[in-house]
mmCIF file of C-alpha atoms in Angstrom:
data_model
loop_
_atom_site.group_PDB
_atom_site.id
_atom_site.type_symbol
_atom_site.label_atom_id
_atom_site.label_comp_id
_atom_site.label_asym_id
_atom_site.label_seq_id
_atom_site.Cartn_x
_atom_site.Cartn_y
_atom_site.Cartn_z
ATOM 1 C CA MET W 116 39.237 -265.181 -84.121
ATOM 2 C CA GLU W 117 40.100 -262.480 -81.308
ATOM 3 C CA GLN W 118 36.512 -262.435 -79.838
ATOM 4 C CA ARG W 119 36.341 -266.421 -79.829
ATOM 5 C CA LEU W 120 39.734 -266.522 -78.448
ATOM 6 C CA ALA W 121 38.714 -263.860 -75.665
ATOM 7 C CA ASN W 122 35.871 -265.962 -74.729
ATOM 8 C CA THR W 123 37.965 -269.375 -74.430
ATOM 9 C CA TRP W 124 40.190 -267.602 -71.957
ATOM 10 C CA ARG W 125 37.137 -266.653 -69.436
ATOM 11 C CA MET W 126 35.791 -270.379 -69.281
ATOM 12 C CA THR W 127 37.338 -272.921 -68.038
ATOM 13 C CA VAL W 128 38.014 -276.786 -68.875
ATOM 14 C CA ASN W 129 35.241 -277.734 -67.060
ATOM 15 C CA GLU W 130 32.686 -275.729 -68.407
ATOM 16 C CA LYS W 131 33.357 -276.440 -71.405
ATOM 17 C CA LYS W 132 33.042 -279.966 -70.802
ATOM 18 C CA PHE W 133 29.720 -279.573 -69.637
ATOM 19 C CA ILE W 134 28.467 -277.558 -72.529
ATOM 20 C CA GLU W 135 29.515 -280.350 -74.716
ATOM 21 C CA SER W 136 27.988 -283.596 -72.760
ATOM 22 C CA ALA W 137 24.770 -281.264 -72.408
ATOM 23 C CA LEU W 138 24.338 -281.120 -76.437
ATOM 24 C CA GLU W 139 24.907 -285.101 -76.398
ATOM 25 C CA SER W 140 21.414 -285.127 -74.287
ATOM 26 C CA GLU W 141 20.009 -282.328 -76.808
ATOM 27 C CA LEU W 142 19.771 -279.862 -74.091
ATOM 28 C CA ARG W 143 21.677 -276.796 -74.181
ATOM 29 C CA ILE W 144 23.125 -274.722 -71.009
ATOM 30 C CA ASP W 145 20.307 -271.620 -71.136
ATOM 31 C CA GLY W 146 17.337 -274.427 -71.497
ATOM 32 C CA ARG W 147 16.881 -274.635 -75.350
ATOM 33 C CA ARG W 148 16.754 -277.400 -77.864
ATOM 34 C CA PRO W 149 19.232 -277.413 -80.336
ATOM 35 C CA PHE W 150 17.219 -275.381 -83.046
ATOM 36 C CA ASP W 151 15.787 -272.847 -80.835
ATOM 37 C CA TYR W 152 16.313 -269.325 -80.848
ATOM 38 C CA ARG W 153 16.341 -267.065 -78.261
ATOM 39 C CA ARG W 154 13.946 -264.152 -77.638
ATOM 40 C CA LEU W 155 13.781 -261.331 -80.119
ATOM 41 C CA THR W 156 13.221 -258.037 -79.312
ATOM 42 C CA ILE W 157 12.609 -255.365 -81.763
ATOM 43 C CA LYS W 158 12.152 -251.550 -81.188
ATOM 44 C CA PHE W 159 12.322 -248.428 -82.835
ATOM 45 C CA GLY W 160 13.731 -244.939 -82.289
ATOM 46 C CA ARG W 161 11.906 -241.381 -82.658
ATOM 47 C CA GLU W 162 13.514 -240.619 -86.067
ATOM 48 C CA ASP W 163 13.182 -243.064 -89.270
ATOM 49 C CA GLY W 164 15.452 -245.569 -90.046
ATOM 50 C CA SER W 165 16.448 -246.170 -86.274
ATOM 51 C CA SER W 166 16.049 -249.975 -85.100
ATOM 52 C CA GLU W 167 17.425 -251.597 -81.406
ATOM 53 C CA VAL W 168 17.185 -255.457 -81.930
ATOM 54 C CA GLN W 169 17.916 -257.746 -78.783
ATOM 55 C CA LEU W 170 18.765 -261.215 -79.494
ATOM 56 C CA GLY W 171 18.648 -262.881 -76.086
ATOM 57 C CA GLN W 172 21.973 -260.860 -74.119
ATOM 58 C CA THR W 173 22.967 -259.679 -77.797
ATOM 59 C CA HIS W 174 22.111 -256.084 -78.389
ATOM 60 C CA VAL W 175 22.431 -254.326 -81.887
ATOM 61 C CA MET W 176 21.334 -250.908 -82.580
ATOM 62 C CA GLY W 177 20.986 -249.923 -86.284
ATOM 63 C CA PHE W 178 20.722 -246.722 -88.103
ATOM 64 C CA VAL W 179 20.319 -245.877 -91.708
ATOM 65 C CA THR W 180 21.220 -242.245 -93.520
ATOM 66 C CA SER W 181 21.362 -241.122 -96.968
ATOM 67 C CA GLN W 182 23.125 -238.757 -99.055
ATOM 68 C CA LEU W 183 23.028 -237.643 -102.932
ATOM 69 C CA VAL W 184 26.451 -238.474 -104.526
ATOM 70 C CA GLN W 185 27.830 -239.121 -107.821
ATOM 71 C CA PRO W 186 27.125 -242.493 -109.245
ATOM 72 C CA TYR W 187 29.817 -244.993 -110.479
ATOM 73 C CA ARG W 188 30.649 -244.919 -114.032
ATOM 74 C CA ASP W 189 29.506 -248.394 -114.848
ATOM 75 C CA ARG W 190 26.449 -247.891 -112.976
ATOM 76 C CA PRO W 191 25.142 -244.295 -113.743
ATOM 77 C CA ASN W 192 21.661 -245.358 -113.479
ATOM 78 C CA GLU W 193 21.494 -247.197 -109.783
ATOM 79 C CA GLY W 194 22.443 -246.190 -106.520
ATOM 80 C CA THR W 195 24.845 -247.366 -103.419
ATOM 81 C CA LEU W 196 24.333 -249.228 -100.588
ATOM 82 C CA SER W 197 26.780 -249.889 -97.806
ATOM 83 C CA VAL W 198 27.502 -251.151 -94.736
ATOM 84 C CA PHE W 199 29.404 -250.606 -91.377
ATOM 85 C CA THR W 200 29.635 -251.892 -88.066
ATOM 86 C CA GLU W 201 31.359 -250.660 -84.993
ATOM 87 C CA PHE W 202 32.588 -252.720 -82.370
ATOM 88 C CA SER W 203 32.339 -250.945 -78.559
ATOM 89 C CA PRO W 204 34.562 -251.967 -76.224
ATOM 90 C CA MET W 205 31.821 -252.198 -73.962
ATOM 91 C CA ALA W 206 30.116 -254.728 -75.683
ATOM 92 C CA ASP W 207 33.296 -256.986 -75.228
ATOM 93 C CA PRO W 208 36.553 -256.907 -73.523
ATOM 94 C CA SER W 209 38.299 -258.294 -76.978
ATOM 95 C CA PHE W 210 36.817 -255.204 -79.059
ATOM 96 C CA GLU W 211 38.861 -252.716 -79.608
ATOM 97 C CA ALA W 212 38.108 -249.085 -80.479
ATOM 98 C CA GLY W 213 39.599 -247.352 -83.659
ATOM 99 C CA ARG W 214 40.778 -249.518 -86.563
ATOM 100 C CA PRO W 215 38.131 -252.372 -86.733
ATOM 101 C CA SER W 216 39.079 -255.850 -86.197
ATOM 102 C CA GLU W 217 38.770 -259.407 -88.530
ATOM 103 C CA TYR W 218 35.490 -259.972 -87.195
ATOM 104 C CA ALA W 219 34.060 -256.299 -87.811
ATOM 105 C CA VAL W 220 34.980 -256.802 -91.377
ATOM 106 C CA GLU W 221 33.680 -260.496 -91.951
ATOM 107 C CA LEU W 222 30.293 -259.191 -90.163
ATOM 108 C CA GLY W 223 30.150 -255.963 -92.430
ATOM 109 C CA ARG W 224 30.400 -258.318 -95.743
ATOM 110 C CA ILE W 225 27.956 -260.947 -94.666
ATOM 111 C CA ILE W 226 25.367 -258.438 -94.161
ATOM 112 C CA ASP W 227 26.033 -256.659 -97.498
ATOM 113 C CA ARG W 228 26.261 -259.651 -99.270
ATOM 114 C CA GLY W 229 23.152 -260.918 -98.335
ATOM 115 C CA LEU W 230 21.362 -257.637 -98.802
ATOM 116 C CA ARG W 231 23.231 -255.876 -102.001
ATOM 117 C CA GLU W 232 24.211 -259.385 -104.375
ATOM 118 C CA SER W 233 20.420 -260.357 -103.992
ATOM 119 C CA ARG W 234 19.307 -257.255 -105.120
ATOM 120 C CA ALA W 235 16.786 -256.747 -102.250
ATOM 121 C CA VAL W 236 17.057 -252.665 -102.018
ATOM 122 C CA ASP W 237 15.691 -251.375 -105.262
ATOM 123 C CA THR W 238 19.193 -249.339 -106.019
ATOM 124 C CA GLU W 239 17.484 -248.115 -109.717
ATOM 125 C CA SER W 240 14.915 -246.138 -107.931
ATOM 126 C CA LEU W 241 17.601 -244.548 -105.677
ATOM 127 C CA CYS W 242 18.426 -242.386 -109.333
ATOM 128 C CA VAL W 243 17.759 -238.684 -109.271
ATOM 129 C CA VAL W 244 19.592 -237.695 -112.271
ATOM 130 C CA ALA W 245 21.369 -240.317 -114.589
ATOM 131 C CA GLY W 246 24.793 -240.403 -114.715
ATOM 132 C CA LYS W 247 24.942 -237.343 -112.163
ATOM 133 C CA TRP W 248 23.528 -237.972 -108.716
ATOM 134 C CA VAL W 249 21.669 -240.779 -106.640
ATOM 135 C CA TRP W 250 21.202 -241.294 -103.506
ATOM 136 C CA SER W 251 23.575 -243.171 -101.622
ATOM 137 C CA ILE W 252 22.177 -245.334 -98.368
ATOM 138 C CA ARG W 253 24.393 -246.159 -95.655
ATOM 139 C CA ILE W 254 23.689 -248.698 -92.633
ATOM 140 C CA ASP W 255 25.332 -248.127 -89.469
ATOM 141 C CA LEU W 256 25.430 -251.138 -86.883
ATOM 142 C CA HIS W 257 26.726 -250.184 -83.393
ATOM 143 C CA ILE W 258 27.455 -253.598 -81.456
ATOM 144 C CA LEU W 259 26.321 -252.792 -77.909
ATOM 145 C CA ASP W 260 26.547 -255.926 -76.039
ATOM 146 C CA ASN W 261 28.063 -259.474 -77.292
ATOM 147 C CA GLY W 262 25.778 -262.276 -76.230
ATOM 148 C CA GLY W 263 26.782 -264.746 -79.380
ATOM 149 C CA ASN W 264 25.348 -264.541 -82.699
ATOM 150 C CA LEU W 265 25.844 -261.317 -84.221
ATOM 151 C CA VAL W 266 25.311 -262.195 -87.596
ATOM 152 C CA ASP W 267 21.702 -262.682 -87.072
ATOM 153 C CA ALA W 268 20.996 -259.789 -84.584
ATOM 154 C CA SER W 269 22.871 -257.309 -87.057
ATOM 155 C CA ASN W 270 20.999 -258.562 -90.094
ATOM 156 C CA VAL W 271 17.559 -258.379 -88.303
ATOM 157 C CA ALA W 272 18.879 -254.819 -87.037
ATOM 158 C CA ALA W 273 19.559 -253.287 -90.601
ATOM 159 C CA LEU W 274 16.606 -255.032 -92.337
ATOM 160 C CA ALA W 275 14.442 -253.176 -89.512
ATOM 161 C CA ALA W 276 15.936 -249.864 -89.916
ATOM 162 C CA LEU W 277 15.676 -249.988 -93.671
ATOM 163 C CA LEU W 278 12.097 -250.922 -93.544
ATOM 164 C CA THR W 279 11.155 -247.914 -91.349
ATOM 165 C CA PHE W 280 13.927 -245.525 -93.317
ATOM 166 C CA ARG W 281 12.348 -242.606 -95.273
ATOM 167 C CA ARG W 282 14.914 -240.513 -98.014
ATOM 168 C CA PRO W 283 13.428 -236.761 -98.795
ATOM 169 C CA GLU W 284 11.482 -236.584 -102.010
ATOM 170 C CA CYS W 285 13.481 -234.526 -104.548
ATOM 171 C CA THR W 286 12.127 -233.024 -107.714
ATOM 172 C CA LEU W 287 14.407 -231.653 -110.579
ATOM 173 C CA GLY W 288 14.276 -227.697 -111.139
ATOM 174 C CA GLY W 289 16.233 -224.421 -113.365
ATOM 175 C CA ASP W 290 16.272 -223.738 -116.631
ATOM 176 C CA ASP W 291 17.656 -227.366 -117.884
ATOM 177 C CA ARG W 292 15.701 -229.364 -115.416
ATOM 178 C CA GLN W 293 18.686 -230.298 -113.841
ATOM 179 C CA GLU W 294 18.938 -228.656 -110.733
ATOM 180 C CA VAL W 295 17.893 -231.019 -107.647
ATOM 181 C CA ILE W 296 15.755 -229.372 -105.075
ATOM 182 C CA LEU W 297 15.456 -231.501 -101.725
ATOM 183 C CA HIS W 298 11.923 -230.951 -99.747
ATOM 184 C CA PRO W 299 11.690 -230.955 -95.934
ATOM 185 C CA PRO W 300 9.442 -233.178 -94.481
ATOM 186 C CA GLU W 301 6.919 -230.441 -93.756
ATOM 187 C CA VAL W 302 6.805 -229.755 -96.981
ATOM 188 C CA ARG W 303 6.685 -233.059 -99.045
ATOM 189 C CA GLU W 304 5.855 -236.417 -97.369
ATOM 190 C CA PRO W 305 9.474 -238.252 -97.164
ATOM 191 C CA LEU W 306 9.787 -241.629 -99.509
ATOM 192 C CA PRO W 307 10.132 -245.025 -97.856
ATOM 193 C CA LEU W 308 12.660 -247.680 -100.048
ATOM 194 C CA ILE W 309 11.205 -249.955 -101.984
ATOM 195 C CA ILE W 310 12.612 -253.477 -100.979
ATOM 196 C CA HIS W 311 11.618 -256.595 -102.939
ATOM 197 C CA HIS W 312 12.388 -259.139 -99.944
ATOM 198 C CA LEU W 313 13.760 -259.846 -96.752
ATOM 199 C CA PRO W 314 16.624 -261.780 -96.555
ATOM 200 C CA ILE W 315 16.924 -263.257 -93.368
ATOM 201 C CA ALA W 316 20.558 -264.641 -92.058
ATOM 202 C CA VAL W 317 20.561 -268.098 -90.147
ATOM 203 C CA THR W 318 23.547 -269.316 -87.969
ATOM 204 C CA PHE W 319 24.685 -272.615 -87.166
ATOM 205 C CA ALA W 320 27.554 -273.826 -84.995
ATOM 206 C CA PHE W 321 29.137 -277.023 -84.836
ATOM 207 C CA ILE W 322 30.360 -278.291 -81.492
ATOM 208 C CA GLY W 323 31.978 -281.483 -81.255
ATOM 209 C CA ASP W 324 31.726 -284.045 -83.936
ATOM 210 C CA GLU W 325 28.142 -284.309 -84.293
ATOM 211 C CA ASN W 326 26.033 -281.395 -82.699
ATOM 212 C CA LEU W 327 24.385 -278.971 -84.378
ATOM 213 C CA VAL W 328 23.179 -275.996 -82.747
ATOM 214 C CA ILE W 329 21.498 -273.432 -83.678
ATOM 215 C CA ASP W 330 21.792 -269.271 -82.692
ATOM 216 C CA PRO W 331 24.774 -269.891 -80.432
ATOM 217 C CA THR W 332 25.322 -267.890 -77.431
ATOM 218 C CA HIS W 333 29.159 -266.639 -76.336
ATOM 219 C CA HIS W 334 29.587 -269.580 -74.190
ATOM 220 C CA GLU W 335 28.754 -271.767 -77.280
ATOM 221 C CA GLU W 336 31.254 -270.103 -79.801
ATOM 222 C CA ALA W 337 33.908 -270.559 -77.595
ATOM 223 C CA VAL W 338 33.777 -274.287 -77.610
ATOM 224 C CA MET W 339 32.264 -274.619 -81.621
ATOM 225 C CA GLY W 340 34.432 -276.082 -84.169
ATOM 226 C CA GLY W 341 32.982 -274.172 -86.900
ATOM 227 C CA ARG W 342 30.056 -272.114 -88.084
ATOM 228 C CA MET W 343 28.078 -271.622 -91.093
ATOM 229 C CA SER W 344 25.370 -268.529 -91.902
ATOM 230 C CA ILE W 345 22.796 -269.118 -94.422
ATOM 231 C CA THR W 346 20.842 -265.990 -95.403
ATOM 232 C CA LEU W 347 17.573 -266.656 -97.607
ATOM 233 C CA ASN W 348 13.826 -265.272 -97.507
ATOM 234 C CA THR W 349 10.824 -266.841 -97.015
ATOM 235 C CA ASN W 350 10.811 -267.907 -100.925
ATOM 236 C CA GLY W 351 13.517 -270.071 -100.238
ATOM 237 C CA GLU W 352 15.931 -268.650 -102.293
ATOM 238 C CA VAL W 353 19.623 -268.833 -101.516
ATOM 239 C CA CYS W 354 21.002 -265.278 -101.034
ATOM 240 C CA ALA W 355 24.378 -265.893 -99.331
ATOM 241 C CA PHE W 356 26.150 -268.295 -97.844
ATOM 242 C CA GLN W 357 29.262 -267.853 -95.422
ATOM 243 C CA LYS W 358 31.495 -270.867 -93.439
ATOM 244 C CA PRO W 359 34.481 -268.946 -92.349
ATOM 245 C CA GLY W 360 36.761 -272.226 -92.184
ATOM 246 C CA GLY W 361 36.515 -274.663 -89.432
ATOM 247 C CA GLN W 362 36.015 -278.229 -89.483
ATOM 248 C CA GLY W 363 34.578 -279.997 -92.417
ATOM 249 C CA THR W 364 30.969 -280.285 -93.018
ATOM 250 C CA MET W 365 29.207 -283.036 -95.131
ATOM 251 C CA GLN W 366 26.544 -282.446 -98.011
ATOM 252 C CA SER W 367 23.910 -284.191 -96.326
ATOM 253 C CA VAL W 368 23.899 -281.797 -93.039
ATOM 254 C CA VAL W 369 24.604 -278.791 -95.506
ATOM 255 C CA MET W 370 20.770 -279.422 -96.672
ATOM 256 C CA GLN W 371 19.701 -280.332 -93.594
ATOM 257 C CA CYS W 372 20.881 -276.581 -92.378
ATOM 258 C CA LEU W 373 18.989 -275.154 -95.240
ATOM 259 C CA ARG W 374 15.440 -276.586 -94.847
ATOM 260 C CA ILE W 375 15.857 -275.540 -90.914
ATOM 261 C CA ALA W 376 17.385 -272.206 -92.059
ATOM 262 C CA SER W 377 13.987 -272.072 -94.684
ATOM 263 C CA VAL W 378 11.480 -272.266 -91.559
ATOM 264 C CA LYS W 379 13.706 -270.125 -89.323
ATOM 265 C CA ALA W 380 13.488 -267.314 -91.947
ATOM 266 C CA GLY W 381 9.548 -267.619 -92.282
ATOM 267 C CA ASP W 382 9.147 -266.991 -88.204
ATOM 268 C CA ILE W 383 11.890 -263.865 -88.371
ATOM 269 C CA THR W 384 10.515 -262.486 -91.063
ATOM 270 C CA SER W 385 6.664 -262.605 -89.725
ATOM 271 C CA LYS W 386 8.281 -260.597 -86.279
ATOM 272 C CA ILE W 387 9.982 -258.070 -88.308
ATOM 273 C CA LYS W 388 6.896 -257.092 -90.527
ATOM 274 C CA THR W 389 4.112 -257.400 -87.430
ATOM 275 C CA ALA W 390 7.001 -254.763 -85.727
ATOM 276 C CA VAL W 391 7.278 -252.463 -88.852
ATOM 277 C CA GLU W 392 3.285 -252.238 -89.185
ATOM 278 C CA SER W 393 2.651 -251.250 -85.516
ATOM 279 C CA TYR W 394 5.454 -248.910 -86.244
ATOM 280 C CA ASN W 395 4.345 -247.606 -88.805
ATOM 281 C CA THR W 396 0.673 -247.077 -87.457
ATOM 282 C CA GLU W 397 1.795 -245.046 -84.507
ATOM 283 C CA ARG W 398 3.787 -242.878 -87.108
ATOM 284 C CA ALA W 399 0.393 -242.194 -89.104
ATOM 285 C CA LEU W 400 -1.018 -241.405 -85.788
ATOM 286 C CA LYS W 401 1.191 -239.344 -85.116
ATOM 287 C CA MET W 402 1.081 -237.869 -88.310
ATOM 288 C CA VAL W 403 -2.342 -236.704 -87.841
ATOM 289 C CA LYS W 404 -2.986 -232.908 -86.966
ATOM 290 C CA ARG W 405 -6.588 -232.361 -85.392
ATOM 291 C CA HIS W 406 -7.467 -228.298 -86.172
ATOM 292 C CA ALA W 407 -9.858 -226.474 -83.493
ATOM 293 C CA ASN W 408 -12.615 -224.860 -85.385
ATOM 294 C CA ILE W 409 -11.288 -221.054 -83.511
ATOM 295 C CA ASN W 410 -11.926 -218.028 -84.955
ATOM 296 C CA ALA W 411 -8.658 -215.759 -84.554
ATOM 297 C CA VAL W 412 -8.893 -212.838 -81.930
ATOM 298 C CA ASP W 413 -6.190 -209.651 -80.987
ATOM 299 C CA VAL W 414 -6.223 -210.089 -78.012
ATOM 300 C CA ASN W 415 -4.311 -206.287 -77.954
ATOM 301 C CA GLU W 416 -7.793 -204.596 -78.165
ATOM 302 C CA PRO W 417 -10.371 -205.160 -75.169
ATOM 303 C CA GLY W 418 -13.372 -205.389 -77.205
ATOM 304 C CA GLN W 419 -12.278 -207.521 -80.316
ATOM 305 C CA LYS W 420 -13.711 -210.430 -78.742
ATOM 306 C CA ALA W 421 -17.403 -209.543 -77.873
ATOM 307 C CA LYS W 422 -17.289 -208.035 -81.281
ATOM 308 C CA GLN W 423 -16.336 -211.489 -82.690
ATOM 309 C CA ILE W 424 -19.173 -213.216 -80.654
ATOM 310 C CA LEU W 425 -21.513 -210.303 -81.726
ATOM 311 C CA GLU W 426 -20.888 -210.773 -85.254
ATOM 312 C CA GLY W 427 -21.532 -214.351 -84.835
ATOM 313 C CA LYS W 428 -25.094 -214.314 -83.279
ATOM 314 C CA LYS W 429 -25.684 -212.020 -85.758
ATOM 315 C CA ILE W 430 -25.125 -214.263 -88.536
ATOM 316 C CA LYS W 431 -27.218 -216.838 -86.716
ATOM 317 C CA SER W 432 -29.680 -214.863 -86.345
ATOM 318 C CA GLU W 433 -29.663 -214.064 -90.137
ATOM 319 C CA GLU W 434 -29.428 -217.853 -91.116
ATOM 320 C CA CYS W 435 -32.657 -218.759 -88.662
ATOM 321 C CA SER W 436 -34.281 -215.961 -90.108
ATOM 322 C CA VAL W 437 -34.116 -217.094 -93.589
ATOM 323 C CA SER W 438 -34.680 -220.950 -92.639
ATOM 324 C CA GLN W 439 -38.104 -219.520 -90.598
ATOM 325 C CA SER W 440 -39.455 -217.044 -92.861
ATOM 326 C CA ASP W 441 -43.002 -218.655 -93.030
ATOM 327 C CA ALA W 442 -43.065 -218.237 -89.203
ATOM 328 C CA MET W 443 -41.481 -214.591 -89.494
ATOM 329 C CA ASP W 444 -44.543 -213.823 -91.961
ATOM 330 C CA VAL W 445 -47.437 -215.115 -89.383
ATOM 331 C CA GLU W 446 -45.316 -213.131 -86.373
ATOM 332 C CA GLN W 447 -44.921 -210.080 -88.508
ATOM 333 C CA GLY W 448 -49.019 -210.083 -89.244
ATOM 334 C CA ARG W 449 -49.411 -210.004 -85.553
ATOM 335 C CA ILE W 450 -46.965 -207.174 -84.701
ATOM 336 C CA LYS W 451 -48.492 -205.097 -87.595
ATOM 337 C CA LYS W 452 -51.931 -205.096 -85.576
ATOM 338 C CA ARG W 453 -50.275 -204.403 -82.337
ATOM 339 C CA SER W 454 -48.362 -201.428 -84.446
ATOM 340 C CA ASP W 455 -51.741 -199.771 -85.493
ATOM 341 C CA LYS W 456 -52.990 -199.752 -82.093
ATOM 342 C CA ASN W 457 -49.726 -197.833 -80.868
ATOM 343 C CA GLN W 458 -49.592 -194.719 -82.800
ATOM 344 C CA SER W 459 -46.994 -192.922 -80.938
ATOM 345 C CA PHE W 460 -43.899 -195.233 -81.868
ATOM 346 C CA THR W 461 -40.911 -193.397 -80.987
ATOM 347 C CA GLY W 462 -38.113 -195.783 -81.627
ATOM 348 C CA GLY W 463 -37.510 -196.075 -77.849
ATOM 349 C CA PRO W 464 -37.752 -199.450 -75.430
ATOM 350 C CA SER W 465 -41.050 -197.846 -73.973
ATOM 351 C CA SER W 466 -42.861 -197.958 -77.563
ATOM 352 C CA TRP W 467 -42.253 -201.636 -78.181
ATOM 353 C CA ASP W 468 -42.010 -202.867 -74.303
ATOM 354 C CA PRO W 469 -45.025 -203.028 -72.404
ATOM 355 C CA TYR W 470 -42.928 -203.566 -69.258
ATOM 356 C CA SER W 471 -40.608 -200.455 -69.636
ATOM 357 C CA GLU W 472 -42.780 -197.701 -69.765
ATOM 358 C CA GLY W 473 -41.811 -194.093 -68.623
ATOM 359 C CA VAL W 474 -37.798 -195.149 -68.923
ATOM 360 C CA ASN W 475 -35.679 -192.362 -70.294
ATOM 361 C CA THR W 476 -33.209 -193.224 -72.917
ATOM 362 C CA ASP W 477 -30.944 -189.937 -72.263
ATOM 363 C CA GLU W 478 -30.905 -190.747 -69.047
ATOM 364 C CA LEU W 479 -29.999 -194.579 -69.493
ATOM 365 C CA LYS W 480 -27.144 -193.781 -72.100
ATOM 366 C CA ALA W 481 -25.965 -191.159 -69.525
ATOM 367 C CA ASN W 482 -25.877 -193.932 -66.868
ATOM 368 C CA LEU W 483 -24.059 -196.279 -69.789
ATOM 369 C CA ALA W 484 -21.356 -193.693 -70.280
ATOM 370 C CA SER W 485 -19.871 -193.449 -66.747
ATOM 371 C CA ARG W 486 -18.807 -197.509 -67.524
ATOM 372 C CA GLY W 487 -16.081 -196.239 -69.649
ATOM 373 C CA GLU W 488 -14.597 -197.651 -72.992
ATOM 374 C CA PHE W 489 -17.282 -200.440 -73.459
ATOM 375 C CA TYR W 490 -20.036 -197.586 -74.124
ATOM 376 C CA ASP W 491 -19.547 -197.694 -78.243
ATOM 377 C CA LEU W 492 -19.978 -201.567 -78.157
ATOM 378 C CA ILE W 493 -23.003 -201.409 -76.082
ATOM 379 C CA SER W 494 -24.653 -198.459 -77.429
ATOM 380 C CA SER W 495 -24.000 -199.852 -81.259
ATOM 381 C CA VAL W 496 -25.393 -203.307 -80.368
ATOM 382 C CA SER W 497 -29.006 -201.646 -78.575
ATOM 383 C CA LEU W 498 -29.184 -199.316 -81.555
ATOM 384 C CA GLU W 499 -28.859 -202.393 -84.081
ATOM 385 C CA PHE W 500 -31.059 -204.453 -82.210
ATOM 386 C CA LEU W 501 -33.571 -201.598 -82.370
ATOM 387 C CA VAL W 502 -32.765 -201.567 -86.196
ATOM 388 C CA CYS W 503 -33.238 -204.778 -86.893
ATOM 389 C CA TYR W 504 -36.686 -204.581 -85.014
ATOM 390 C CA ASP W 505 -37.886 -201.607 -86.473
ATOM 391 C CA CYS W 506 -36.823 -202.847 -89.862
ATOM 392 C CA SER W 507 -39.250 -206.530 -88.884
ATOM 393 C CA LEU W 508 -41.991 -204.024 -88.499
ATOM 394 C CA THR W 509 -42.217 -202.157 -90.981
#
């Protein structure tokens, strides 16, 4: 293939011989054992349905989108699932922009076969109106850096994006109940996809006569004689099998690869689920809205805030008077005795405050009037307080 030839031209004969001789001692140029994976890192974007996977030096981004389309005639009750790959020249000099190469088409078919043929995604749940409207799920895989084994990295990126994707919720309206109404995320929570199982792709490389390695790098792909990709889930069910030419393989070797791939699929599945759970937890925390118990205040009116505070205090005083009715009865008895002694009650402050005798209320109001616009508020407060207290005395 073009990608394999490009890597071959960049390598010398001594480098190729060094890789083959190191594998005879069960060593690889990056220090791994023959059946060890490189470090797998899974990240997610700000929007649902976007993932970023890094497998060693291989860097792949996945995006999932959806739209309402008409279903196929032979499957009117099922949605559609499609996979598209984009190879950037930035990832590898052999990649050309524009028309997809043979390797890009092959990569898309391997991922599509593992997901669609195994019925991993419930396509029947994507039906909105049978025979008229269904959801079409599109997976876009962007290769950012080719460090080898694009199949496994792209498969993980597609699964991570599918697990975090949420489509808008829709309902049927209109007179004939055939009109589709899409609800934005602010109105109704988007719905996740129903995924039955996770098909994991595990790639093997045949180097030399008897050397078998897993997760080959771009240097090992340059010297390999053949490649085999096995897609299976944690239950041990084979979802897809791909061997694009190359040297022949014995049946015993294929069975050995199946056993190894079953173990590796379980490890990768646990890593994907852990990353998705942490993403869902962070998403749930972002969705929580904390509302402070603060009453609205019109800032255009200068005395509105003071009036609002006064009304709150008045309500509090009424609640306290209800809860402490017994104590108030005793206190009213004492005040009654004191009011009998003071026969000249005129409603002014000198009648009930022993320390304010001789205070002229007219002079007090005149002084308050000079303070401007707060006179009405303060006078109403004093009058309301006096009226309330006069009612308690009677």
